[in-house]
mmCIF file of C-alpha atoms in Angstrom:
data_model
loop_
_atom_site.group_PDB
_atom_site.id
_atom_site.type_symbol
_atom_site.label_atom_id
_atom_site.label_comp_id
_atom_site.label_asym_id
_atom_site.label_seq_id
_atom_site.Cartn_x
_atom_site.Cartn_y
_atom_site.Cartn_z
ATOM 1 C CA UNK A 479 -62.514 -105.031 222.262
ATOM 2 C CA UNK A 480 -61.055 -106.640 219.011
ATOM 3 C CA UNK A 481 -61.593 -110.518 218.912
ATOM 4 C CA UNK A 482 -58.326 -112.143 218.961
ATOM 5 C CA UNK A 483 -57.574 -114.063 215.386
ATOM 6 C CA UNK A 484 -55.504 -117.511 216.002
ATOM 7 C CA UNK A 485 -53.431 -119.266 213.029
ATOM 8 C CA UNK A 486 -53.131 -122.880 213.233
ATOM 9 C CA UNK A 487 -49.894 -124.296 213.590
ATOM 10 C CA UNK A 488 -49.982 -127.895 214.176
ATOM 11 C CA UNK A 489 -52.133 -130.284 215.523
ATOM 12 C CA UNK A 490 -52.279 -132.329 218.646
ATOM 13 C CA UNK A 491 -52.940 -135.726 217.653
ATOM 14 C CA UNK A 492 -52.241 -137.989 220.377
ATOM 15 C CA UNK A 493 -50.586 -138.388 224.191
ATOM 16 C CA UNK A 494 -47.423 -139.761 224.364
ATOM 17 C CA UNK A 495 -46.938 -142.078 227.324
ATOM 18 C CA UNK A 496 -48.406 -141.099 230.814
ATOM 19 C CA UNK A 497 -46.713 -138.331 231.831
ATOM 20 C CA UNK A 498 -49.038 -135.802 230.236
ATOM 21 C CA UNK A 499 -47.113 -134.704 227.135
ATOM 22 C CA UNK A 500 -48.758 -134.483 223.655
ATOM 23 C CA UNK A 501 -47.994 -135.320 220.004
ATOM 24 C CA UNK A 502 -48.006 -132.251 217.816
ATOM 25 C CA UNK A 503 -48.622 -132.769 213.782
ATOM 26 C CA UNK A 504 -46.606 -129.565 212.870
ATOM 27 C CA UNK A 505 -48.680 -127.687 210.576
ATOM 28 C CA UNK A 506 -45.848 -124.872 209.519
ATOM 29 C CA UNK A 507 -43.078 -123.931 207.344
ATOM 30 C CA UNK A 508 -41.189 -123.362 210.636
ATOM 31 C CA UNK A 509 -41.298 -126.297 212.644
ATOM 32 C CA UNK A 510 -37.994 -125.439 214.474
ATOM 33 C CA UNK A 511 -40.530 -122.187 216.209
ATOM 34 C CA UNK A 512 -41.952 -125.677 218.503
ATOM 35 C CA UNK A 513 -38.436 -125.604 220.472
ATOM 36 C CA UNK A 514 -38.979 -121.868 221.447
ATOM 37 C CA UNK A 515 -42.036 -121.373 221.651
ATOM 38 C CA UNK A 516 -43.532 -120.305 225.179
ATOM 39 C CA UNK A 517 -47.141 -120.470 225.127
ATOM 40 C CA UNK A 518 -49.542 -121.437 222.812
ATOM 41 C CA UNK A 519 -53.606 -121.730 222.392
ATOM 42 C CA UNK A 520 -56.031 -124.445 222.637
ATOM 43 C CA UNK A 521 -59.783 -123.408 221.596
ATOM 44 C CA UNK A 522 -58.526 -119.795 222.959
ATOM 45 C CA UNK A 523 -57.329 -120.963 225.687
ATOM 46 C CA UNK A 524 -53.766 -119.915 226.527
ATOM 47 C CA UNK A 525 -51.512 -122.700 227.110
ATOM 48 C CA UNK A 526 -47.933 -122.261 228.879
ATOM 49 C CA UNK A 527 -45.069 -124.959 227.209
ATOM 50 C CA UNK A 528 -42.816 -126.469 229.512
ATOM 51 C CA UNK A 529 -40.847 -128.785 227.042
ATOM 52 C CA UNK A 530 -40.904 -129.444 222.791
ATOM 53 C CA UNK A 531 -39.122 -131.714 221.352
ATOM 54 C CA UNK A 532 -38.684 -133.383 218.026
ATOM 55 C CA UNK A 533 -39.529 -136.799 217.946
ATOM 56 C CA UNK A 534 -39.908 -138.768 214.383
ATOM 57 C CA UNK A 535 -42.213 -136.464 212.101
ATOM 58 C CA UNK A 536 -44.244 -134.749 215.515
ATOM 59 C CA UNK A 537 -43.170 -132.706 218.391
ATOM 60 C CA UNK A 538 -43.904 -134.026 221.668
ATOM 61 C CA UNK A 539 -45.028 -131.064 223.978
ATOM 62 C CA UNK A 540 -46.094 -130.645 227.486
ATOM 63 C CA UNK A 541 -47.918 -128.139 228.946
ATOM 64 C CA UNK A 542 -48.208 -126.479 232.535
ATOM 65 C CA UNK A 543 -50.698 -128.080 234.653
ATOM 66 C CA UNK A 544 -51.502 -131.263 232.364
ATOM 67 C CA UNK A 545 -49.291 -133.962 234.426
ATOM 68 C CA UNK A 546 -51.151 -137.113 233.223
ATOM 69 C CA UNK A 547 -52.834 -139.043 230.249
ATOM 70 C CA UNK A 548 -56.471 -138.191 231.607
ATOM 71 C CA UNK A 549 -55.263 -134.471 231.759
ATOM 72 C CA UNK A 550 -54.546 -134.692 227.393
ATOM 73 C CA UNK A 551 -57.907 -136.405 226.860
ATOM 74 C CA UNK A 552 -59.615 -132.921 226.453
ATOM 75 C CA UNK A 553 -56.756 -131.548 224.034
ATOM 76 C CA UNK A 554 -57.189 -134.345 221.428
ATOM 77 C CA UNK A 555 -57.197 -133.978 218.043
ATOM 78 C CA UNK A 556 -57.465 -129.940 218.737
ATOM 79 C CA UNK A 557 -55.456 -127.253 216.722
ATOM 80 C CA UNK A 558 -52.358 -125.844 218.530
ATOM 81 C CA UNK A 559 -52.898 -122.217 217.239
ATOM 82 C CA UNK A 560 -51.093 -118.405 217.839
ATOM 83 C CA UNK A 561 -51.987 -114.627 217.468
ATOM 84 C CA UNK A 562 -51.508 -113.035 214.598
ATOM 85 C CA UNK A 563 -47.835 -111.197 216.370
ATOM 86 C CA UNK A 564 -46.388 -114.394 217.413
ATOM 87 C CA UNK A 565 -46.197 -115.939 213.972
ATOM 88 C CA UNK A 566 -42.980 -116.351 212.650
ATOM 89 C CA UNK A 567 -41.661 -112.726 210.729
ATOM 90 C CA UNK A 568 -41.104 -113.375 206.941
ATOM 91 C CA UNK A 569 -38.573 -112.128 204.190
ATOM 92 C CA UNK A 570 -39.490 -109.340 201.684
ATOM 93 C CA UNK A 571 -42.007 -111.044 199.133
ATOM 94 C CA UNK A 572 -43.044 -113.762 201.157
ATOM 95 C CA UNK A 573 -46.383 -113.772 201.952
ATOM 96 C CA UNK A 574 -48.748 -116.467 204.356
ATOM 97 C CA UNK A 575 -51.525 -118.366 202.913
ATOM 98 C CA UNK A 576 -53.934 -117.050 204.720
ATOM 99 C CA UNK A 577 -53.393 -113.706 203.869
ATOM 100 C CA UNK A 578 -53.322 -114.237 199.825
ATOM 101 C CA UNK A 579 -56.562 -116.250 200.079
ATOM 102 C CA UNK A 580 -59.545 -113.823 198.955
ATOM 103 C CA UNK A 581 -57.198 -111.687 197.142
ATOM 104 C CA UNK A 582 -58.820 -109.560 194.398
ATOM 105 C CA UNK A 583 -56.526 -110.179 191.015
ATOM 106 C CA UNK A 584 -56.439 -107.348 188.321
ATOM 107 C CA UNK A 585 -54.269 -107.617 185.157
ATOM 108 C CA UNK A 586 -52.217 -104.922 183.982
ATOM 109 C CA UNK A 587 -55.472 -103.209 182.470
ATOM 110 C CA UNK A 588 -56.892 -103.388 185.777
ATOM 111 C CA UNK A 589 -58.972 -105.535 184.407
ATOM 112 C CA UNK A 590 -60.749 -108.188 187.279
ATOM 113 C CA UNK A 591 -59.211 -111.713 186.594
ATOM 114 C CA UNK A 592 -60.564 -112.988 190.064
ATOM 115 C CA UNK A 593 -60.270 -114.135 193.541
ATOM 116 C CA UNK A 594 -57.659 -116.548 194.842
ATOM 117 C CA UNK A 595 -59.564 -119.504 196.001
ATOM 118 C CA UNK A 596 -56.334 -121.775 196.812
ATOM 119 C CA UNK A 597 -52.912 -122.255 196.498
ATOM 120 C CA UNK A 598 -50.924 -124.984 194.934
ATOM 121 C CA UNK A 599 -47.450 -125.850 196.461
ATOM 122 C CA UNK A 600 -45.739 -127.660 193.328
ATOM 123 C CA UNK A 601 -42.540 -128.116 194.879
ATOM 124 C CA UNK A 602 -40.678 -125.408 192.062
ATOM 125 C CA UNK A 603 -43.040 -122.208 192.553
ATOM 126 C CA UNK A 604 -46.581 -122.406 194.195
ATOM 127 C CA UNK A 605 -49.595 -121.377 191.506
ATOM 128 C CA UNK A 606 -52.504 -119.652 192.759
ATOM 129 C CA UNK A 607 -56.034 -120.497 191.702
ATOM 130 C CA UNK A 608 -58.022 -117.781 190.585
ATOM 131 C CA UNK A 609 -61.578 -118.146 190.574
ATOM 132 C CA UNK A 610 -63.963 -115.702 188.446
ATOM 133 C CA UNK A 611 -67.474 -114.690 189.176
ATOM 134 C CA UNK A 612 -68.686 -117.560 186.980
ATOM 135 C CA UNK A 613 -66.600 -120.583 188.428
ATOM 136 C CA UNK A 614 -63.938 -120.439 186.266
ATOM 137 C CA UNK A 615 -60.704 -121.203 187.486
ATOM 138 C CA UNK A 616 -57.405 -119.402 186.350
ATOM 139 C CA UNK A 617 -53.523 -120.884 187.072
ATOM 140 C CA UNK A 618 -51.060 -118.512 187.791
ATOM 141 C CA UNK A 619 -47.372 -119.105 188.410
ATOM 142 C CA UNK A 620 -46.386 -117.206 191.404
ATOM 143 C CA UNK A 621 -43.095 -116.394 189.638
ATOM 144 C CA UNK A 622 -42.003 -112.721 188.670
ATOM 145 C CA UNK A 623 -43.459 -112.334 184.906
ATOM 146 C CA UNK A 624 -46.383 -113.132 186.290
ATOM 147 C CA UNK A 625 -47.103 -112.044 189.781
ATOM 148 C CA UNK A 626 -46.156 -108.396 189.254
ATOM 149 C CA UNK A 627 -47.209 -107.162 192.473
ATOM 150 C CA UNK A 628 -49.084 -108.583 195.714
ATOM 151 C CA UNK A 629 -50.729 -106.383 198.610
ATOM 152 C CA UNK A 630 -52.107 -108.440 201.364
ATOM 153 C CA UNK A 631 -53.257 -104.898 203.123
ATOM 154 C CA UNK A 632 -55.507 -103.861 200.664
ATOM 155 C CA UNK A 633 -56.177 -107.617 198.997
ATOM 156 C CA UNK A 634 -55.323 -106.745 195.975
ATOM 157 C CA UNK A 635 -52.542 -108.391 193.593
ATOM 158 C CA UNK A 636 -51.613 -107.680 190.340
ATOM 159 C CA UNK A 637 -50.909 -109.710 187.467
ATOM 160 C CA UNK A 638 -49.759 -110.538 184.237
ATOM 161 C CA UNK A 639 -50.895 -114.013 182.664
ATOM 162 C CA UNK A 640 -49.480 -116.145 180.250
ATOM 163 C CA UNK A 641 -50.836 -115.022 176.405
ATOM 164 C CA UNK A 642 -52.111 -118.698 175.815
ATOM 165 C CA UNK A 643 -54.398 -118.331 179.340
ATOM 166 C CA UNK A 644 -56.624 -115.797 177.303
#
């Protein structure tokens, strides 16, 4: 049997009053998904939602079965995560983190240029960093001259950088 692979979503980072419910740090692009969301998991661990709500900057949740303070204590400062299907369907060329992290990145030439190591969100475009086999890190503007093409199945993008990043 395949092991199950969980994506974090937000965080659980405190009770809120005594009736058992939890503060959730959303950790999405989606944070509206909290207010339809079913179930969820906690260290694996599937957790049924009774009630989200928005409250400030966090979602207050409750789950089945946890009708106290005491009964949070254990859920603390834990990742609120979900499977891999009940993450939230994206639009043509979108792609998650996750799944452009440890891409391979070839030029036109199919030349190796590196692996993406991280992503910067800049607000306009996000840039990923491209790391080569001897450290060296590469920026690349995820816009359309440069990111020509990006497949998360087989890890692969492919790109063209800026003359001046030669």
């Amino acid at each position: 049997m395949a092991e199950t692979e969980f994506f974090t979503i937000g965080q659980i980072v405190a009770p809120h009053g005594v009736r058992g419910d939890v503060r959730v740090y959303p950790d999405t692009d989606f944070p509206e998904r909290f207010l339809t969301m079913k179930y969820a998991y906690i260290d694996g661990v599937k957790y049924e939602i009774t009630d989200a709500r928005f409250h400030k900057r966090v979602v207050l949740m409750k789950f089945v079965g946890i009708h106290d303070r005491n009964g949070v204590e254990p859920l603390l400062h834990k990742e609120l995560q979900v499977t891999r299907q009940d993450l939230m369907p994206l639009e043509e060329g979108q792609h998650y983190v996750f799944d452009i992290i440890g891409c391979r990145v070839f030029d036109k030439e199919n030349n190796v240029l590196g692996t993406v190591t991280d992503i910067l969100k800049t607000g306009s475009n996000d840039v990923y960093i491209v790391t080569d086999e001897d450290g060296k890190e590469l920026l690349l503007a995820v816009i359309p001259q440069v990111i020509l093409s990006v497949d998360t199945d087989t890890k692969t993008i492919i790109a063209d950088p800026p003359e001046w990043t030669e």
